[in-house]
Amino acid sequence: HGQHQTVALSLDKLFNQAAALDPFLRHKVKELGLKSNGLLPVRVGGSTSKYEYEFQKCENIARSQMYGRVNWAKLKPVERALEKLLRVYSCEVSRLLDCCRQRILFEDPSHMILCLEAMVKDEEIEIVRIKNRLDSNYDSCFSGGFRNTIINFRIQSNLTRKLGIDNHICELQLIPTTLASCLLKCEDYHMRYLILRNSRDYPSFF
């Protein structure tokens, strides 16, 4: 994670930091969603099926106290982290920037700009990288046809500093609702993407 002192050089330390930072990232997502007309996936009714969701505006979620039903993104699976380290990053643990990740959905692209502006203005957020897969010049074949905007950043608050996680880089994905519907409701979409990626990346240990 750059030139900062608390760089995670081992996978266990990286995941410990990610787990500790996750509630802080969720809190930021709530704030940013309210400022940008963002939406989050919410479980429908009392269903426990992981594919039955509806998109609710953060404003409605806050008003109705529905945060307990939000389908928050989980930490990156360790198996996938190992795959990425071996195939892409030559076992350099500090290059994994998406162990702690969340998403906000948007009906209107202009609302994504509002979210980015809110992040820039937030004194606790230090943006380190932006990947704009919505750019017309981006070849979506590299992501299995999927498009989004990915922001990697640090959350540098008094509490994260006290906990020693202020230099851990997390990820926020800004996703159009039309594409998010495919991602959440198509059971094997992500698996097909992983197969595509793994077939393209040549293992660094061979």
mmCIF file with all atom_site columns, N, CA and C in Angstrom, residues 50 103 171:
data_model
loop_
_atom_site.group_PDB
_atom_site.id
_atom_site.type_symbol
_atom_site.label_atom_id
_atom_site.label_alt_id
_atom_site.label_comp_id
_atom_site.label_asym_id
_atom_site.label_entity_id
_atom_site.label_seq_id
_atom_site.pdbx_PDB_ins_code
_atom_site.Cartn_x
_atom_site.Cartn_y
_atom_site.Cartn_z
_atom_site.occupancy
_atom_site.B_iso_or_equiv
_atom_site.pdbx_formal_charge
_atom_site.auth_seq_id
_atom_site.auth_comp_id
_atom_site.auth_asym_id
_atom_site.auth_atom_id
_atom_site.pdbx_PDB_model_num
ATOM 1 N N  . LYS A 1 50  ? -30.293 -15.839 -1.796 1.00 0.00 ? 50  LYS A N  1
ATOM 2 C CA . LYS A 1 50  ? -29.311 -14.798 -2.067 1.00 0.00 ? 50  LYS A CA 1
ATOM 3 C C  . LYS A 1 50  ? -29.537 -14.112 -3.400 1.00 0.00 ? 50  LYS A C  1
ATOM 4 N N  . ARG A 1 103 ? -20.264 -1.618  -2.625 1.00 0.00 ? 103 ARG A N  1
ATOM 5 C CA . ARG A 1 103 ? -20.787 -1.085  -3.882 1.00 0.00 ? 103 ARG A CA 1
ATOM 6 C C  . ARG A 1 103 ? -21.955 -0.156  -3.607 1.00 0.00 ? 103 ARG A C  1
ATOM 7 N N  . GLU A 1 171 ? -12.039 -0.790  -1.444 1.00 0.00 ? 171 GLU A N  1
ATOM 8 C CA . GLU A 1 171 ? -12.589 -0.582  -2.790 1.00 0.00 ? 171 GLU A CA 1
ATOM 9 C C  . GLU A 1 171 ? -14.079 -0.271  -2.724 1.00 0.00 ? 171 GLU A C  1
#
